[in-house]
Short mmCIF file of C-alpha atoms and ligand atoms in Angstrom, two decimals:
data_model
loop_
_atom_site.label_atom_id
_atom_site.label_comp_id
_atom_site.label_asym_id
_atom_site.label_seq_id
_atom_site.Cartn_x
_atom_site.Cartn_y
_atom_site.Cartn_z
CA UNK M 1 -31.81 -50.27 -30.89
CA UNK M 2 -32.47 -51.25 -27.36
CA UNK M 3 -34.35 -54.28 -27.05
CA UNK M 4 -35.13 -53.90 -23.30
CA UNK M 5 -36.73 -50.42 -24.02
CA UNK M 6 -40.12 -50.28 -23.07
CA UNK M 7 -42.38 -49.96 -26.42
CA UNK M 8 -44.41 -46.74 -26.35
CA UNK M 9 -47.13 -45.78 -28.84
CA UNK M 10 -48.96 -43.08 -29.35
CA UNK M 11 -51.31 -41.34 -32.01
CA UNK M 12 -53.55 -38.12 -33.40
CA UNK M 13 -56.47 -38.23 -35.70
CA UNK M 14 -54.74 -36.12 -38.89
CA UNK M 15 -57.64 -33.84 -38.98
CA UNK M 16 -55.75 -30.29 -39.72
CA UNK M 17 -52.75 -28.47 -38.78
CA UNK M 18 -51.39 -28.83 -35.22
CA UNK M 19 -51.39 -25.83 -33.02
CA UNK M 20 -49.97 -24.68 -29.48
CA UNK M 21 -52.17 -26.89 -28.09
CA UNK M 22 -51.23 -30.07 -29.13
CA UNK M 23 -47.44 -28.95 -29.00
CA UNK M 24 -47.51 -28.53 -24.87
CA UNK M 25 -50.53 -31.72 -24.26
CA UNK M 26 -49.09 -34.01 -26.28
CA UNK M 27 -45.80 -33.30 -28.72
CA UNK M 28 -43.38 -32.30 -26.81
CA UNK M 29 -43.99 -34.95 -24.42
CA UNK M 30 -43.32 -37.51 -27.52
CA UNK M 31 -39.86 -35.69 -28.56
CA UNK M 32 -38.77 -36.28 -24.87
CA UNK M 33 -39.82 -40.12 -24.73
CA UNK M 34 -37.89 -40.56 -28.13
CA UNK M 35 -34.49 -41.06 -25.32
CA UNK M 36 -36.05 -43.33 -23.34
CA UNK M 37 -38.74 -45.14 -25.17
CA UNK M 38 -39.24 -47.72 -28.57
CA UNK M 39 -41.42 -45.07 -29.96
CA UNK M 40 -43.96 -45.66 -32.25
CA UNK M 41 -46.28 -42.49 -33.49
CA UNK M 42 -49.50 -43.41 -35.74
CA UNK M 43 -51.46 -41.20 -37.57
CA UNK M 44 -55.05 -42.41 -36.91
CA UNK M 45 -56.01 -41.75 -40.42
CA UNK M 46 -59.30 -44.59 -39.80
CA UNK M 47 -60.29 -42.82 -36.59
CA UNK M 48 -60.43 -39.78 -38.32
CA UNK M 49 -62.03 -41.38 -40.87
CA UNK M 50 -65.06 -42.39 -38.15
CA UNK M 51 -66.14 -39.21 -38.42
CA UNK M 52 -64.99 -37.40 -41.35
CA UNK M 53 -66.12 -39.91 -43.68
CA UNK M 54 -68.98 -37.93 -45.36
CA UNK M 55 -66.20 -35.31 -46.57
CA UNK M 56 -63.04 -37.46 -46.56
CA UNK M 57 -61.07 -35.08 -49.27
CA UNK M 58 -59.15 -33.87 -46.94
CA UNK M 59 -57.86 -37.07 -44.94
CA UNK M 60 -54.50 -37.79 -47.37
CA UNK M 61 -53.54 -33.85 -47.11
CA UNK M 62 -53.34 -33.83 -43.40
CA UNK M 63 -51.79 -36.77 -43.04
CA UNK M 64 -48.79 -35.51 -44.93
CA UNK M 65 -48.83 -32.41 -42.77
CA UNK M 66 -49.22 -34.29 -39.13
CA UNK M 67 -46.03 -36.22 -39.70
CA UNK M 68 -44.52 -33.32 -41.36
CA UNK M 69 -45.76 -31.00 -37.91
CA UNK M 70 -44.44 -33.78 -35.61
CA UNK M 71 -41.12 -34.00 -37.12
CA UNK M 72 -40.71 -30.26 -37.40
CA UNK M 73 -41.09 -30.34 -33.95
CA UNK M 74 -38.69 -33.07 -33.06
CA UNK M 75 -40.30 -36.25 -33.34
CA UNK M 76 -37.00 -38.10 -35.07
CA UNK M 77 -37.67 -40.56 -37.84
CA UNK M 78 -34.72 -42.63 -37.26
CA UNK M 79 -35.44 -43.03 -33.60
CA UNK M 80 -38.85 -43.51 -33.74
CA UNK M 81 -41.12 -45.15 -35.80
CA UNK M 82 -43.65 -42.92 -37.62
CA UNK M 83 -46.22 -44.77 -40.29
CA UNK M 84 -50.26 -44.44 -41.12
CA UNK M 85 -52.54 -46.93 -39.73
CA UNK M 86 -54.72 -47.93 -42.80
CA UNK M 87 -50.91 -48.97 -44.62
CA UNK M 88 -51.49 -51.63 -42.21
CA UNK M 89 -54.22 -53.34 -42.75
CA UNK M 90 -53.53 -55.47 -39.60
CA UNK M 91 -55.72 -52.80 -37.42
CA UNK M 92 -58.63 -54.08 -39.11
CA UNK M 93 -58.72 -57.48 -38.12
CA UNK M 94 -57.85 -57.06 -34.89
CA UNK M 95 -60.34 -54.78 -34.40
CA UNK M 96 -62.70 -57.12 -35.84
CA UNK M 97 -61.75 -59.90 -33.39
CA UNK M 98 -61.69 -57.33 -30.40
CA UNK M 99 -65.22 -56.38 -31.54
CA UNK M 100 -66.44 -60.17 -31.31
CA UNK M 101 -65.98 -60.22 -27.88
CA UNK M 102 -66.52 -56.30 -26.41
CA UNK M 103 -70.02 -55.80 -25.10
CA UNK M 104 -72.14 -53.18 -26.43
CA UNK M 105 -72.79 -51.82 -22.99
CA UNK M 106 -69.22 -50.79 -22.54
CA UNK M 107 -69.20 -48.99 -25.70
CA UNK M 108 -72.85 -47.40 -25.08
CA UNK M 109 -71.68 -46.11 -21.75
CA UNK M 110 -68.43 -45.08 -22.86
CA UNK M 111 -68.26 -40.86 -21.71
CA UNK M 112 -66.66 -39.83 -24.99
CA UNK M 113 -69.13 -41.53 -27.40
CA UNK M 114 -72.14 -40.13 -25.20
CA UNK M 115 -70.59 -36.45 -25.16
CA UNK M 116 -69.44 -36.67 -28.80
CA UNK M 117 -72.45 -37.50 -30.19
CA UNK M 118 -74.19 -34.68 -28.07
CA UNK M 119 -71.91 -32.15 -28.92
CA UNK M 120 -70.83 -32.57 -32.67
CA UNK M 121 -73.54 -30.86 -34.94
CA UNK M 122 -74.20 -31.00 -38.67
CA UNK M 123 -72.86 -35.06 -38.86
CA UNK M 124 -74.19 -38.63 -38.41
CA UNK M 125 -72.09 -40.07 -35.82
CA UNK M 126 -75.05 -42.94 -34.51
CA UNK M 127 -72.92 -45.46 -36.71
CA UNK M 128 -71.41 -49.04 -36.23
CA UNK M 129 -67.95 -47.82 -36.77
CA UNK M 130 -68.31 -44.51 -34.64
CA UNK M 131 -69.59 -46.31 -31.67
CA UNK M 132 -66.74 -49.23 -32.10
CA UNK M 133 -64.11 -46.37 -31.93
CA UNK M 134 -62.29 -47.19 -28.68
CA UNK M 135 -62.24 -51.20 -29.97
CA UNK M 136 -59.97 -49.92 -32.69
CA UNK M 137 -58.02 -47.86 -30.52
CA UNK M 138 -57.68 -50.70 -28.16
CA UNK M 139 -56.06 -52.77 -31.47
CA UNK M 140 -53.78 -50.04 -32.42
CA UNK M 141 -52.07 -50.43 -28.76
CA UNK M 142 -52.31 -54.69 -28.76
CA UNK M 143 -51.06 -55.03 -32.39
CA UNK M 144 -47.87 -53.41 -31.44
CA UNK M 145 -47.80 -54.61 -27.59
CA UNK M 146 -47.73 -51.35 -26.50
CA UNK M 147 -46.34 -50.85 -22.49
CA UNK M 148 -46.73 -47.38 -21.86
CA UNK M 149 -49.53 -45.04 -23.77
CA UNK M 150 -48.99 -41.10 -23.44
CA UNK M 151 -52.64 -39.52 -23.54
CA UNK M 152 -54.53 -36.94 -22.75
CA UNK M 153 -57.17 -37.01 -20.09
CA UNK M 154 -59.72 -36.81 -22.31
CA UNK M 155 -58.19 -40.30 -23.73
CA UNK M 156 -58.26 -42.11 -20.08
CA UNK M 157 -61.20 -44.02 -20.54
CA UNK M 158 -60.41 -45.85 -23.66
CA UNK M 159 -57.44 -47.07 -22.55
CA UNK M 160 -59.04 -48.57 -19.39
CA UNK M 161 -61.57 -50.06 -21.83
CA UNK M 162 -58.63 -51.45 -23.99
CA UNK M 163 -57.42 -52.77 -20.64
CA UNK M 164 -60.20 -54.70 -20.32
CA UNK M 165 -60.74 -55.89 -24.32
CA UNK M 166 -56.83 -57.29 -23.85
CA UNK M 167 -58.49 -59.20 -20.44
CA UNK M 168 -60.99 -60.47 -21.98
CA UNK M 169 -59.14 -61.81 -25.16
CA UNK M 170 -56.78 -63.39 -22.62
CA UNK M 171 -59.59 -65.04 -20.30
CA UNK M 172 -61.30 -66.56 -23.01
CA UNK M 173 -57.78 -68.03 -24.77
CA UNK M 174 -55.92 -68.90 -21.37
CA UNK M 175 -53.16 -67.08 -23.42
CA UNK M 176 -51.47 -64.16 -22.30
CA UNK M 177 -50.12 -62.63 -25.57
CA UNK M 178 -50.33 -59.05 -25.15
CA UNK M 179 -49.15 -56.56 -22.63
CA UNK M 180 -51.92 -54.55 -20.88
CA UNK M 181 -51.00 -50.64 -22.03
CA UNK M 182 -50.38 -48.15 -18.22
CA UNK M 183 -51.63 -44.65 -19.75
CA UNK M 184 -48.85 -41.91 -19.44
CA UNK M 185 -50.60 -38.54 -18.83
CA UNK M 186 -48.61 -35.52 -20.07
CA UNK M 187 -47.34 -33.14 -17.66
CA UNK M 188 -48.86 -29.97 -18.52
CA UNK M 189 -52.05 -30.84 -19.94
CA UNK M 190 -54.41 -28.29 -21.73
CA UNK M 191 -53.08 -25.30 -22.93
CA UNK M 192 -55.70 -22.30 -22.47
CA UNK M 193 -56.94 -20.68 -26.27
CA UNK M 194 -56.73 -17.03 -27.23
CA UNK M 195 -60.29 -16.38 -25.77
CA UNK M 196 -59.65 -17.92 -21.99
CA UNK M 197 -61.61 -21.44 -23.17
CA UNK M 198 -59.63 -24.54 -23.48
CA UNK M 199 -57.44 -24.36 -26.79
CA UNK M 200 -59.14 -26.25 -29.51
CA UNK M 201 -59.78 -26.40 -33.52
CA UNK M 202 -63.63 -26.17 -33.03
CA UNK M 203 -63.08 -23.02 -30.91
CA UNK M 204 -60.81 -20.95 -33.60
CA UNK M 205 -59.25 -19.75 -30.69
CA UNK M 206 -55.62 -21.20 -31.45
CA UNK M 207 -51.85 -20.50 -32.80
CA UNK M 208 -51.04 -22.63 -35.14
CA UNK M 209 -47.67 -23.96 -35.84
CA UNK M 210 -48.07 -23.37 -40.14
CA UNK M 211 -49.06 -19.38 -38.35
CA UNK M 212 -47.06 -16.89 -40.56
CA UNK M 213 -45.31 -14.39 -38.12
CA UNK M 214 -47.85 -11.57 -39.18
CA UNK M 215 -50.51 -13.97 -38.39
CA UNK M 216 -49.44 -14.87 -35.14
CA UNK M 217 -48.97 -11.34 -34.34
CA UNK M 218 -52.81 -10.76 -35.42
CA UNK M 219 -53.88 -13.45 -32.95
CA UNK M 220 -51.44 -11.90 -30.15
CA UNK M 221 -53.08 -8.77 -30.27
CA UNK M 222 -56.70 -10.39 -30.29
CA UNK M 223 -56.07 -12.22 -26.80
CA UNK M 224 -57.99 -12.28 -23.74
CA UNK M 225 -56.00 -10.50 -20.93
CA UNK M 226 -57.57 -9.08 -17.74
CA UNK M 227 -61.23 -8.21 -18.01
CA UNK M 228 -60.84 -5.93 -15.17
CA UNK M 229 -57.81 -3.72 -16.60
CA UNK M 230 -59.92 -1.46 -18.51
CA UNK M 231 -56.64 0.60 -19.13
CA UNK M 232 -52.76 0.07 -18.96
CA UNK M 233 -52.70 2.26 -15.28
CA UNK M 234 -55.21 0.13 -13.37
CA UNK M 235 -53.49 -2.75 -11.70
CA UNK M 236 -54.07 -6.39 -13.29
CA UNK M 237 -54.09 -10.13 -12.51
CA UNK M 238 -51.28 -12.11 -13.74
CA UNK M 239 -52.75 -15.12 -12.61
CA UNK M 240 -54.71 -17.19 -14.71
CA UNK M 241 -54.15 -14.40 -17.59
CA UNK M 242 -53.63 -16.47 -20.88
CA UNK M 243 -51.05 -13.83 -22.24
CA UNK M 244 -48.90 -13.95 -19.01
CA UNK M 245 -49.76 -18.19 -19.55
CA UNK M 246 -48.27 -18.16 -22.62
CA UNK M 247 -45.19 -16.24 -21.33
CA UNK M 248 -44.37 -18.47 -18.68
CA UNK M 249 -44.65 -21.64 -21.26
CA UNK M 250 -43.02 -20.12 -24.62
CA UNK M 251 -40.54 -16.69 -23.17
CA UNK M 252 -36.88 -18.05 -22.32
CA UNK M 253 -36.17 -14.71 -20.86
CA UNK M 254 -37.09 -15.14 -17.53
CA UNK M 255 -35.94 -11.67 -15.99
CA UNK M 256 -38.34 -9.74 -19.10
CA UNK M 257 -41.17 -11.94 -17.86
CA UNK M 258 -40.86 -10.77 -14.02
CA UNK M 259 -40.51 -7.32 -14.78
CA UNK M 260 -43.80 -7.44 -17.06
CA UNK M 261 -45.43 -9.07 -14.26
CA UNK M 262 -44.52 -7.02 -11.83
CA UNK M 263 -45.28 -3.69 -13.59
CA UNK M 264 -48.52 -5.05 -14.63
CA UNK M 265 -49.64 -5.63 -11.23
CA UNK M 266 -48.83 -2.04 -10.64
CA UNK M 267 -50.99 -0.62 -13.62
CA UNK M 268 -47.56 0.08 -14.99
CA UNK M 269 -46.74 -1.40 -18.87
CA UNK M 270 -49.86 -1.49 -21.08
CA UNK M 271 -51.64 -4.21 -23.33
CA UNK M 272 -49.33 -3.17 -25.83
CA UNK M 273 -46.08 -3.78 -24.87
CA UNK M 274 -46.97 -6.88 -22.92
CA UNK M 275 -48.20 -8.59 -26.18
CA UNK M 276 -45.41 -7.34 -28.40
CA UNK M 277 -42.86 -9.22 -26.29
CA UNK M 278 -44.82 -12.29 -26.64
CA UNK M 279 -45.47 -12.18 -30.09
CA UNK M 280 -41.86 -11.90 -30.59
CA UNK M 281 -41.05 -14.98 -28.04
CA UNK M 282 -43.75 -17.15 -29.63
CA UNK M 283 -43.00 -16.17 -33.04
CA UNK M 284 -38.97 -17.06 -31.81
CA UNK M 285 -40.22 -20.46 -30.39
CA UNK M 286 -41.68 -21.13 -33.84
CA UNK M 287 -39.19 -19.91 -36.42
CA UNK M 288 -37.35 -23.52 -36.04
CA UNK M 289 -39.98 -25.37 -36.49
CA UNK M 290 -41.23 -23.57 -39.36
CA UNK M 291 -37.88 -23.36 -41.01
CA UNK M 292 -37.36 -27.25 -40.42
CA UNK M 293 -40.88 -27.47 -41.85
CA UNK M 294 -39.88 -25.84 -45.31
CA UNK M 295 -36.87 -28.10 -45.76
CA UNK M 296 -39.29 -31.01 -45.59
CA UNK M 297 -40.61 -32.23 -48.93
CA UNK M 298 -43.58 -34.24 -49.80
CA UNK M 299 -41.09 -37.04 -51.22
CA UNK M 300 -39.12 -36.80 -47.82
CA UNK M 301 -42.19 -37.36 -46.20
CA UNK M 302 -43.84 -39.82 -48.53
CA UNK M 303 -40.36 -42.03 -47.85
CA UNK M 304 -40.42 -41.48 -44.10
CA UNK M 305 -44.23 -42.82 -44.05
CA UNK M 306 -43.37 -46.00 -46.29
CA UNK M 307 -40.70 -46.72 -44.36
CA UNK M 308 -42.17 -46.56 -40.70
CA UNK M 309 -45.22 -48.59 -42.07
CA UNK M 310 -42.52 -51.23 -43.56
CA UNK M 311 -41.54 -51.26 -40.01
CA UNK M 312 -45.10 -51.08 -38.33
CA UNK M 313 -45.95 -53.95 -40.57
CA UNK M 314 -43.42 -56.53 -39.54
CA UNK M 315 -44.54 -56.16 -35.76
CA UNK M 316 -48.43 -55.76 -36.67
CA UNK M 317 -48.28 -58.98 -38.93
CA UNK M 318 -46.25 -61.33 -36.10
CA UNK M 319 -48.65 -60.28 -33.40
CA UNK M 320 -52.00 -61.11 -36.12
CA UNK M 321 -50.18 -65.26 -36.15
CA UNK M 322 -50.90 -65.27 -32.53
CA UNK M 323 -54.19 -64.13 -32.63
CA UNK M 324 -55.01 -66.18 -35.69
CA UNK M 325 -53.81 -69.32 -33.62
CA UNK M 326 -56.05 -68.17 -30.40
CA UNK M 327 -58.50 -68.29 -32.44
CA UNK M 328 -57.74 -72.06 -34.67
CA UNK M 329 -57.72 -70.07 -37.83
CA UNK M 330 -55.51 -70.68 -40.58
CA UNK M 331 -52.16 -68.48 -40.04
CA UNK M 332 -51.09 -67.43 -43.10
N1 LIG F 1 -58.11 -41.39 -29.94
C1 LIG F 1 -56.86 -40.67 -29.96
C2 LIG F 1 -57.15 -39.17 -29.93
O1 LIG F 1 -58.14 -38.73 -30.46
C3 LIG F 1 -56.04 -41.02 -31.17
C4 LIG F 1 -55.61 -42.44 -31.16
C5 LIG F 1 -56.02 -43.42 -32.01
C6 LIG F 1 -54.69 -43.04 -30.23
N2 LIG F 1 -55.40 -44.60 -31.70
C7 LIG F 1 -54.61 -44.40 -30.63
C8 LIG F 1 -53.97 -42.56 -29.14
C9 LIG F 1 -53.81 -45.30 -29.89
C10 LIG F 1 -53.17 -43.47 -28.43
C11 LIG F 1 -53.11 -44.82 -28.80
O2 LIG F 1 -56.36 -38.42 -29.42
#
């Protein structure tokens, strides 16, 4: 390994299979940093946990199947480190000690906690640990010294408050021991959902990448086109048209793609044809993934997990001395 690489890390709440989505805003983002980068990928089993934790059964389950999504998409366990933040118990106490010194106001006005706790029905989310969410976050980056975060947009905020926690910590202890994380914003961002709203698990308007070919094929025909094209001989938009969206992003063959586009501006190829050639791209984009999926067992991925957290752990446990000495506690 490099030791001049700059340390990335990165994480997702394991809160159900990935889709399409998270695949073009976050994932394959990661595989590409793998080159370039000291990668470390975390599943944020605790965060999920901050809201999840009136029905935690399924927490374990989709942790197993986040790494196993991320490394059937290319996220390469011997490159990169891949482990389960509560195997390190090290999160904890930092976030403890970030929380002695992070201001309730910045966590009050924080935009995700306010719209969260608007939007999300049917759960108690006015808690201690809910609110305290981005002070965690902000120890998941510190703990491992973090340079370089890739987020979404949706993520920008925390990091400018973990910016600040890391400040903080080092104006009170006149000791500079942690690296103050730049956010890395992914270059295509949101990927539109089946029914022209943003792609998301709340919505049910996704692909998912456990989709059986049949299913995919299903959720193909059910997409949002052109509201306008009432049938296949009046001209249509191609702009802004999730099914000619998802062609640009997940068709190789360009030349197929123009000629749809083109005869669909003409009110010349109907619904039909135009969504059979993308079910077959996307369901071409997916077959390796799913067949690298299947040769992944739970005991692969039970050893990959143990030994990224082995890894994690060493880092995470060096960083706690110096905080433990900041603050003239006993390092153990
Ligand atoms: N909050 C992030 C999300 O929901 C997940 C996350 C937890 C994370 N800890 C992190 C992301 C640290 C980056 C760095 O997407």
């Amino acid at each position: 390994m490099n030791i001049k690489r700059k340390r990335i890390l990165s994480g997702m709440r394991p809160t159900g299979n990935l889709h399409l989505g998270h695949l073009v805003g976050a994932l394959n983002n990661w595989t590409g940093l793998q080159d370039k980068y000291d990668c470390f990928f975390m599943v944020a089993d605790w965060h999920a946990l901050m809201s999840e934790y009136e029905k935690p059964s399924n927490i374990k389950k989709n942790s197993f199947e986040i790494v196993k999504d991320w490394i059937s998409c290319g996220i390469d366990p011997r490159r990169s480190v891949i482990f389960v933040q509560s195997m390190i118990p090290e999160h904890l106490e930092l976030a403890m000690v970030f929380g002695l010194l992070t201001p309730l106001g910045w966590l009050e006005r924080c935009p995700t906690y306010k719209e969260q706790l608007r939007e999300i029905k049917g759960r108690t989310l006015a808690t201690f640990g809910f609110l305290g969410y981005p002070v965690l976050q902000a120890a998941d980056i510190a703990l491992y010294n973090a340079a370089v975060v890739p987020v979404g947009k949706d993520q920008l905020h925390h990091l400018e408050l973990a910016r600040e926690i890391i400040r903080r910590f080092h104006g009170l202890y006149k000791k500079k021991i942690f690296v103050e994380p730049e956010p890395m914003l992914a270059k295509a961002s949101r990927l539109v959902g089946l029914d022209n709203r943003k792609m998301s698990k709340s919505y049910g308007n996704f692909i998912s990448l456990v989709d059986t070919p049949e299913v995919v094929k299903k959720k193909v025909f059910s997409m949002y086109t052109d509201p306008n094209r009432v049938s296949a001989d009046v001209p249509g938009n191609v702009e802004g048209n999730p099914v000619f969206i998802y062609h640009d992003l997940f068709n190789p063959d360009k030349a197929e793609v123009d000629d749809l586009k083109i005869r669909y501006k003409a009110g010349k190829v109907g619904d039909v044809e135009v969504k059979e050639k993308l079910t077959k791209a996307l369901n071409d984009y997916l077959d390796p993934i799913r067949e690298k999926r299947a040769s992944l067992s739970d005991a692969d991925v039970e050893e990959i997990i143990k030994e990224g957290s082995g890894k994690a752990k060493k880092v995470a446990h060096e960083t706690m001395g110096k905080v433990r000495e900041c603050l003239h506690q006993i390092v153990n």
